[in-house]
mmCIF file with all atom_site columns, C-alpha atoms in Angstrom:
data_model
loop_
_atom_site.group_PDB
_atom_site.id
_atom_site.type_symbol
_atom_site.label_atom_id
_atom_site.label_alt_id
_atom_site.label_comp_id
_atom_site.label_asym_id
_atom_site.label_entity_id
_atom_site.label_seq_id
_atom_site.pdbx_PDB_ins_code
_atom_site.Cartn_x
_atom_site.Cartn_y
_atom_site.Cartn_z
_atom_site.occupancy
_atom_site.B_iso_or_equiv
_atom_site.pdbx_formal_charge
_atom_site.auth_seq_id
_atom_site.auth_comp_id
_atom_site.auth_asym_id
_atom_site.auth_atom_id
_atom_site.pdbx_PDB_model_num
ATOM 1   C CA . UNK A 1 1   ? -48.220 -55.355 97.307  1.00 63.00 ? 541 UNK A CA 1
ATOM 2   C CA . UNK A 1 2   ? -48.616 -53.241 100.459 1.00 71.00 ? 542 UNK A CA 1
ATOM 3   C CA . UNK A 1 3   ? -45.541 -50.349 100.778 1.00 79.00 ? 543 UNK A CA 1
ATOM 4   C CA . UNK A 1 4   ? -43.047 -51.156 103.248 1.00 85.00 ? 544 UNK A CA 1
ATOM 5   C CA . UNK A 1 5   ? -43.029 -49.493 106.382 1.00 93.00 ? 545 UNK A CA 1
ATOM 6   C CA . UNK A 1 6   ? -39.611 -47.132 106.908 1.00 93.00 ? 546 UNK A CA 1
ATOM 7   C CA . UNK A 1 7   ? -38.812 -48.902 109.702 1.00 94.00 ? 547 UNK A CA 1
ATOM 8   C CA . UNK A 1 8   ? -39.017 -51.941 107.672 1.00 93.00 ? 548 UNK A CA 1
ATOM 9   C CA . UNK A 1 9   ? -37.121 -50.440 105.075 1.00 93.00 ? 549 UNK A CA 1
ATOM 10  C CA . UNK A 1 10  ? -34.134 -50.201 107.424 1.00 94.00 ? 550 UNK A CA 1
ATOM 11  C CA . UNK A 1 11  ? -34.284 -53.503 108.386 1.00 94.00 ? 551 UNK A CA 1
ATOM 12  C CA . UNK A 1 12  ? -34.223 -54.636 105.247 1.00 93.00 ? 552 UNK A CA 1
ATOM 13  C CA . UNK A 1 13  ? -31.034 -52.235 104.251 1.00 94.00 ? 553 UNK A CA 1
ATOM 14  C CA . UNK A 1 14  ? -29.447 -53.820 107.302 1.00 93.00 ? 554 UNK A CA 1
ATOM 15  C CA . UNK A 1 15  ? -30.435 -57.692 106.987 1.00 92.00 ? 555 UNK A CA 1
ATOM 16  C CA . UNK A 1 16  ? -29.292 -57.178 103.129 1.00 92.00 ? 556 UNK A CA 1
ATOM 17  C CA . UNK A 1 17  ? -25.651 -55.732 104.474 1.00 92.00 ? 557 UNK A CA 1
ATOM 18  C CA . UNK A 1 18  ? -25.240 -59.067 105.404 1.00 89.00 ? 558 UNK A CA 1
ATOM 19  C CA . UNK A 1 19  ? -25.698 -60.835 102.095 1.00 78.00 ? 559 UNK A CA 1
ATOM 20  C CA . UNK A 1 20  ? -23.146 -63.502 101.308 1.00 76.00 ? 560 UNK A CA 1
ATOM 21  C CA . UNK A 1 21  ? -22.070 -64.599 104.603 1.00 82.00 ? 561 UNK A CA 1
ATOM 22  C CA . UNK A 1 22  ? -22.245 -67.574 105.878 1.00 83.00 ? 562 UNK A CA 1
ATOM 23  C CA . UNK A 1 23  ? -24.942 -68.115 109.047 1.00 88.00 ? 563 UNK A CA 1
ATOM 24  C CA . UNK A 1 24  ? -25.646 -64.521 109.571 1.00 95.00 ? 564 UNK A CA 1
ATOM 25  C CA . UNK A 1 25  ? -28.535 -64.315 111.558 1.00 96.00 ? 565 UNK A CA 1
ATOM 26  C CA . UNK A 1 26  ? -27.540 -63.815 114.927 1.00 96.00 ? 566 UNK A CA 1
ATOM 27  C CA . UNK A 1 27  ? -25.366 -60.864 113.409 1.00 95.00 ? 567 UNK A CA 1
ATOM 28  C CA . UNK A 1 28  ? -28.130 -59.219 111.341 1.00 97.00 ? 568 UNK A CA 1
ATOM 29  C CA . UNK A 1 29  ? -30.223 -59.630 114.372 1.00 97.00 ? 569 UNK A CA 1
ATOM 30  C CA . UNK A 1 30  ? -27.715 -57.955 117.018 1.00 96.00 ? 570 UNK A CA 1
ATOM 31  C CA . UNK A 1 31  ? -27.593 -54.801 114.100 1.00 96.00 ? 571 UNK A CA 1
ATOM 32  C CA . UNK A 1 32  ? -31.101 -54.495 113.762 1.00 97.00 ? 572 UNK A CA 1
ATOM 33  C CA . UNK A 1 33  ? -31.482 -53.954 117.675 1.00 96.00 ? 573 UNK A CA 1
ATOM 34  C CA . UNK A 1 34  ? -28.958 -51.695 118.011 1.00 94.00 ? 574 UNK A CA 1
ATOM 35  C CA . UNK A 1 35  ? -30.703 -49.974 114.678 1.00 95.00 ? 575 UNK A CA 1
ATOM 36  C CA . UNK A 1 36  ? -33.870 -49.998 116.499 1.00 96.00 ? 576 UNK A CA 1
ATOM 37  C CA . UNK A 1 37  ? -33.492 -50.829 120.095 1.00 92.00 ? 577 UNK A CA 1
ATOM 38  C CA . UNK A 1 38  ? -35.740 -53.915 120.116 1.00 96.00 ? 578 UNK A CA 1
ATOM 39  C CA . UNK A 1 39  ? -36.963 -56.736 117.329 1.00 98.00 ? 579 UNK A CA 1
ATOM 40  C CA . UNK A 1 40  ? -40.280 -55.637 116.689 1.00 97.00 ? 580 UNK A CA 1
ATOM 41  C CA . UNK A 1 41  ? -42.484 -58.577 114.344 1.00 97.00 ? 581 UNK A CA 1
ATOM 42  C CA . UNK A 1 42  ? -42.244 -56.433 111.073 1.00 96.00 ? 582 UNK A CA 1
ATOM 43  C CA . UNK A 1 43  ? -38.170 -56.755 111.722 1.00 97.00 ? 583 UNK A CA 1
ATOM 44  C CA . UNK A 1 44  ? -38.627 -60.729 112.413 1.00 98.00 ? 584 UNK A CA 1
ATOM 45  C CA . UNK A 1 45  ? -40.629 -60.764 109.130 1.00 97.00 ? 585 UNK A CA 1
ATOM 46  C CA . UNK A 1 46  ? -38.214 -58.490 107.218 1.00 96.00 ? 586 UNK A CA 1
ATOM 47  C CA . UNK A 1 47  ? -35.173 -60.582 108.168 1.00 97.00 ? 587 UNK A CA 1
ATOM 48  C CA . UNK A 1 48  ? -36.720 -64.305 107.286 1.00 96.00 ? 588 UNK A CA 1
ATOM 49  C CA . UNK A 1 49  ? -37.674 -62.560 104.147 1.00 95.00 ? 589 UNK A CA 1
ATOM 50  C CA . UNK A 1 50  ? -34.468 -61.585 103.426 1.00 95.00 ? 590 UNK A CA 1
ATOM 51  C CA . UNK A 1 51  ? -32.822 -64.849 104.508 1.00 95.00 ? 591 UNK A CA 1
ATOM 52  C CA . UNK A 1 52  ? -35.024 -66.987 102.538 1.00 93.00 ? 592 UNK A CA 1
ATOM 53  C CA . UNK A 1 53  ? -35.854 -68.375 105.984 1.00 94.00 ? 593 UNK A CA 1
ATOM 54  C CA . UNK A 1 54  ? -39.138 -68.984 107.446 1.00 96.00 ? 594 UNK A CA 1
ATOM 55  C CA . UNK A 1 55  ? -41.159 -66.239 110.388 1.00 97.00 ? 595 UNK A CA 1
ATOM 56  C CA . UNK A 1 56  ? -40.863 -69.363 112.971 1.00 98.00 ? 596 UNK A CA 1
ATOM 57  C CA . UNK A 1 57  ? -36.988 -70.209 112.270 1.00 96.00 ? 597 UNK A CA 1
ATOM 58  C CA . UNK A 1 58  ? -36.444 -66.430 113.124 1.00 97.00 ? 598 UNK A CA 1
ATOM 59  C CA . UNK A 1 59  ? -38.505 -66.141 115.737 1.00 97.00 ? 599 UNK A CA 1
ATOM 60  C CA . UNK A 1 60  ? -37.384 -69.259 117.203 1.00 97.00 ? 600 UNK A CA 1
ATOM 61  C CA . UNK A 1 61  ? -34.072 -67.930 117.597 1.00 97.00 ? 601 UNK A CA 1
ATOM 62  C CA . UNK A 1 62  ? -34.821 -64.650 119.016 1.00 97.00 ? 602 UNK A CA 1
ATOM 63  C CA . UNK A 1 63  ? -37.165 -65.975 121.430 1.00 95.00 ? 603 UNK A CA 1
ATOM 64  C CA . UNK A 1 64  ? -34.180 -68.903 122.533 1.00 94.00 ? 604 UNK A CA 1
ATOM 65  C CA . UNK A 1 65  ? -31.663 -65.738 123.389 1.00 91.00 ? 605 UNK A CA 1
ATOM 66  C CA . UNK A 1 66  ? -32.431 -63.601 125.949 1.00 83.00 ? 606 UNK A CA 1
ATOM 67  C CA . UNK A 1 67  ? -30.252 -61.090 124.602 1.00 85.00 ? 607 UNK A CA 1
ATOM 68  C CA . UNK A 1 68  ? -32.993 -60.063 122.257 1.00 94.00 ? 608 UNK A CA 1
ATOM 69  C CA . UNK A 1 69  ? -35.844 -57.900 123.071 1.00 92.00 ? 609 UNK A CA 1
ATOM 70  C CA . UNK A 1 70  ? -38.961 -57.812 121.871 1.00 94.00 ? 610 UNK A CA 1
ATOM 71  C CA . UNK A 1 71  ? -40.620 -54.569 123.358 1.00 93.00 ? 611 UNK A CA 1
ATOM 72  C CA . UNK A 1 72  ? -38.820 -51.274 123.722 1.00 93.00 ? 612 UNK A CA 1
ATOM 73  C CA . UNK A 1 73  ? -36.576 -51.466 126.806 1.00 88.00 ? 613 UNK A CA 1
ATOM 74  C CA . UNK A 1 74  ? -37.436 -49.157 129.979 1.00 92.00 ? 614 UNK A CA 1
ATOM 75  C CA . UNK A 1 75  ? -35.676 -46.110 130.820 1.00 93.00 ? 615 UNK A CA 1
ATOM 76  C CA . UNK A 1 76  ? -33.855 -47.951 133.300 1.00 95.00 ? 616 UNK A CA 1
ATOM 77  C CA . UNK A 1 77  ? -31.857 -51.611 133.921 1.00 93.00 ? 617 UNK A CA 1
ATOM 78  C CA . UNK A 1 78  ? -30.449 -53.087 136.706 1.00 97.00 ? 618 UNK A CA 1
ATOM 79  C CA . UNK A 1 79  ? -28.974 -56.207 135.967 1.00 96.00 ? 619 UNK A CA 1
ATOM 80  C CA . UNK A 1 80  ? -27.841 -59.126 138.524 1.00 98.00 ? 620 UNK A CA 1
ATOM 81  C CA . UNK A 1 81  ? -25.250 -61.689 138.113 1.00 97.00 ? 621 UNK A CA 1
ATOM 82  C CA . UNK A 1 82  ? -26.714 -65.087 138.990 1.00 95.00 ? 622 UNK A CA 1
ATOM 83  C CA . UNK A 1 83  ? -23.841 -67.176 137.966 1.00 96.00 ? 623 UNK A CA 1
ATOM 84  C CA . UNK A 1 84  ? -21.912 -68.982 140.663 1.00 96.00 ? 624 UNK A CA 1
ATOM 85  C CA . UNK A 1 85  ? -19.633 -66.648 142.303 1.00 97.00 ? 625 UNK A CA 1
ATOM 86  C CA . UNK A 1 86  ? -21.939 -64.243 142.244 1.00 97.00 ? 626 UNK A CA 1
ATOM 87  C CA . UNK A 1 87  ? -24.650 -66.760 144.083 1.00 96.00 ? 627 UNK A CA 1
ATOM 88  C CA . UNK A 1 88  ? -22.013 -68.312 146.935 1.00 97.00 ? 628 UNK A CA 1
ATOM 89  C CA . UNK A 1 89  ? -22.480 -63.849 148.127 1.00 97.00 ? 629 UNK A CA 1
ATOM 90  C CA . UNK A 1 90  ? -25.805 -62.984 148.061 1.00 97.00 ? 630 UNK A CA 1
ATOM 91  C CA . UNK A 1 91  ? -26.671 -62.653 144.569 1.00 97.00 ? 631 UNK A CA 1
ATOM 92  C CA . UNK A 1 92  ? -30.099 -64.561 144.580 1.00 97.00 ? 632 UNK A CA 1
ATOM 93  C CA . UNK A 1 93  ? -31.090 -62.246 147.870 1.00 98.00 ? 633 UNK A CA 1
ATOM 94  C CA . UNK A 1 94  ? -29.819 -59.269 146.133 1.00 98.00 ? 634 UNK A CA 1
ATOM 95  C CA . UNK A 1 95  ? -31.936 -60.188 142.741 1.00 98.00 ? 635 UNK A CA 1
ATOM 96  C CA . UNK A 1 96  ? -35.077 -60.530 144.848 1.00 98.00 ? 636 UNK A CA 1
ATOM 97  C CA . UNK A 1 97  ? -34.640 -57.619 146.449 1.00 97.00 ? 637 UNK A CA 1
ATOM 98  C CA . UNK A 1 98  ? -34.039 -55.698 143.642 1.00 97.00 ? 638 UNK A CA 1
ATOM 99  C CA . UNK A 1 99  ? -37.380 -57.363 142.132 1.00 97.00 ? 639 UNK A CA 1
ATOM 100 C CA . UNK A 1 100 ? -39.408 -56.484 145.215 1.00 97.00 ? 640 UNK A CA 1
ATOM 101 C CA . UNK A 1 101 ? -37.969 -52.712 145.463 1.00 95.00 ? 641 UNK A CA 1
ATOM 102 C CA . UNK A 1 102 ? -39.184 -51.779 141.721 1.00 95.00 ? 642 UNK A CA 1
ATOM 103 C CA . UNK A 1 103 ? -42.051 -53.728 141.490 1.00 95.00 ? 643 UNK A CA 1
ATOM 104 C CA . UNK A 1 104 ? -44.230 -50.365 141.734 1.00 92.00 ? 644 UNK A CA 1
ATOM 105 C CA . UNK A 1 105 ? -41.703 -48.939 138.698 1.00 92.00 ? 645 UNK A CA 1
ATOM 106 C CA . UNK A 1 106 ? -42.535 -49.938 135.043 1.00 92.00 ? 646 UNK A CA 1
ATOM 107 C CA . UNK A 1 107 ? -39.688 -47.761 133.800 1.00 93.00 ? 647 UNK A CA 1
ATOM 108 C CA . UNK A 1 108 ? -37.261 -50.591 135.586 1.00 95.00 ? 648 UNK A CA 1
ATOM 109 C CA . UNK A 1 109 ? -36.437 -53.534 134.414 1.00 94.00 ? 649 UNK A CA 1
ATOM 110 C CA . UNK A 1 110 ? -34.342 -55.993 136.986 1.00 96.00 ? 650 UNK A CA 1
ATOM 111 C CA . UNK A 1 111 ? -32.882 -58.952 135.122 1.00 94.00 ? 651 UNK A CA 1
ATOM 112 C CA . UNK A 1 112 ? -30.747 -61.689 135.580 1.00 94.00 ? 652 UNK A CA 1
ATOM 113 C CA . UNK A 1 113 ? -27.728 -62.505 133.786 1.00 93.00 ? 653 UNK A CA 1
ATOM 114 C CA . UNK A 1 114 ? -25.159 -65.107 133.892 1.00 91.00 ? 654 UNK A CA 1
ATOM 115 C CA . UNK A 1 115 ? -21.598 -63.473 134.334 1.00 93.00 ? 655 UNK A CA 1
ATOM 116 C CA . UNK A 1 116 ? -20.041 -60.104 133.940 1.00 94.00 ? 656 UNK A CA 1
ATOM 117 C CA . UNK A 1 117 ? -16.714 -61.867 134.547 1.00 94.00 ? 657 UNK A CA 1
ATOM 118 C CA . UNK A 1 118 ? -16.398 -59.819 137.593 1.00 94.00 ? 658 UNK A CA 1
ATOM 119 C CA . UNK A 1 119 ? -16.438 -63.083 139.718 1.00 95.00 ? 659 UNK A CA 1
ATOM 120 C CA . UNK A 1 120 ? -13.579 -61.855 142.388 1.00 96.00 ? 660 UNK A CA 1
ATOM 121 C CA . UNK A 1 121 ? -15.759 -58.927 143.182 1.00 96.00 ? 661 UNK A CA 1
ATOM 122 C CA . UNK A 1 122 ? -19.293 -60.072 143.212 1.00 96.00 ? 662 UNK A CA 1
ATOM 123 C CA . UNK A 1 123 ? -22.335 -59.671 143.464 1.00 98.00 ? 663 UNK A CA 1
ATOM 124 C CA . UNK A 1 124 ? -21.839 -57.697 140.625 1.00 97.00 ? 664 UNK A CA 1
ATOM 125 C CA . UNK A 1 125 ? -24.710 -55.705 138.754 1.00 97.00 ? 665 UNK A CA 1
ATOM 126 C CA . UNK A 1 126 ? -25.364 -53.579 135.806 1.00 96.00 ? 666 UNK A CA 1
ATOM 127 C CA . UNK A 1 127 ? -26.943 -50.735 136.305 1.00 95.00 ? 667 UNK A CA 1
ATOM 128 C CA . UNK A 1 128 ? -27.455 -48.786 133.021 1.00 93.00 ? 668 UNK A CA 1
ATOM 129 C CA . UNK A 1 129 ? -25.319 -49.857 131.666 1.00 90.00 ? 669 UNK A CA 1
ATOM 130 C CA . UNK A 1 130 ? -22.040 -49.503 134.603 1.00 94.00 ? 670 UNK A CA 1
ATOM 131 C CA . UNK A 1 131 ? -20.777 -52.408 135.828 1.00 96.00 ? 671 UNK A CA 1
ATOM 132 C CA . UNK A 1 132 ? -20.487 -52.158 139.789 1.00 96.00 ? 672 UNK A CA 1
ATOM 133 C CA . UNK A 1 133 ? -18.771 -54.753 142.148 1.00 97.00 ? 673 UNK A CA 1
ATOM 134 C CA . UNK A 1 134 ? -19.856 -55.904 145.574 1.00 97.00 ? 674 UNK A CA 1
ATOM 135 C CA . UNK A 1 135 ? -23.624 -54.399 145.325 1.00 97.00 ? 675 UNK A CA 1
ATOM 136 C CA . UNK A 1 136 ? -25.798 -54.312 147.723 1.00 97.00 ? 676 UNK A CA 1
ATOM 137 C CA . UNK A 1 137 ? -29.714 -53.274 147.668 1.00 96.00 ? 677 UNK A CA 1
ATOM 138 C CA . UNK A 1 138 ? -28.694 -49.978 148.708 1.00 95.00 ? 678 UNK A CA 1
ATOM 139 C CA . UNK A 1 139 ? -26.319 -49.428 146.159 1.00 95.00 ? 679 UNK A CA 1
ATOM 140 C CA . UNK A 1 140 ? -28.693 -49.671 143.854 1.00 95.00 ? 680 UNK A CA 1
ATOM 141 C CA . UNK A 1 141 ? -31.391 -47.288 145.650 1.00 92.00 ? 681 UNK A CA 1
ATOM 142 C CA . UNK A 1 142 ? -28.845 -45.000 145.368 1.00 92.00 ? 682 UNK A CA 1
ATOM 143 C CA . UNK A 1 143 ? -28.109 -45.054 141.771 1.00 90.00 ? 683 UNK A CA 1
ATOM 144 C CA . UNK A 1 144 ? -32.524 -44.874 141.506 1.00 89.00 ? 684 UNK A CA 1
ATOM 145 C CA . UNK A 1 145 ? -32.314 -41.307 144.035 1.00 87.00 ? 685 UNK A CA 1
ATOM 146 C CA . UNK A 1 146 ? -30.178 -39.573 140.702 1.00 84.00 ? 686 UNK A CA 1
ATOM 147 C CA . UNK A 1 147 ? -33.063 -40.747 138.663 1.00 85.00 ? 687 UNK A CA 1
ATOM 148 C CA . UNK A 1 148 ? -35.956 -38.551 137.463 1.00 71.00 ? 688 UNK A CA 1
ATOM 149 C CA . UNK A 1 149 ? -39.286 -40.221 137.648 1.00 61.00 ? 689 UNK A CA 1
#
């Protein structure tokens, strides 16, 4: 039997604090990423084991959120309401915009999302991690001039 890895070993701890509830999976997986920033295989593998479930069922249900990561995040995220209210002022334009300006920058990641329930004051964004109303592309070249490259 190969020796767990310590990251594995964590997982495990985690996954197990879960033991005897009902349907905890989406639970043990929201710990383990905020254990380890991102669900790395050995965690999907750790987690079915501990489950009694199979690899696929678990990774089947982290790759159907889009909550979970995969990969370590970048140092930076701007996120971009796309849900309705957010859409009928700009919000698509603003999301491609924001695409386009940090397409040179693999320490940004610009995603969409659906909602920040900011609706009266939109397009919203996240940028990380503070919610801001009425964006514009600007805005968020500002919030990139206070970052260090």
């Amino acid at each position: 039997m190969t020796p767990r890895s310590a990251r594995a070993e964590v997982t495990r701890e985690v996954a197990q604090g879960y033991a005897g509830e009902r349907g905890p999976l989406l639970e043990i997986l929201h710990a383990v990423q905020a254990e380890h920033g991102y669900l790395a295989d050995e965690d999907v593998s750790e987690i079915a084991d501990v489950l009694n479930l199979s690899v696929a069922e678990v990774h089947g249900t982290v790759s159907f959120y889009h909550d979970f990561r995969r990969h370590p995040a970048p140092d930076h995220q701007v996120q971009i309401c796309r849900a309705e209210a957010c859409q009928s002022v700009g919000a698509a334009a603003l999301f491609d915009a924001a695409q386009d300006h940090f397409a040179h920058r693999e320490d940004v990641e610009v995603r969409e999302v659906f909602c920040f329930g900011n609706c009266a004051l939109g397009p919203s964004a996240s940028i990380d991690g503070r919610l801001r109303a009425r964006v514009t592309i600007d805005d968020i070249a500002a919030a990139e001039s206070g970052w260090s490259r």
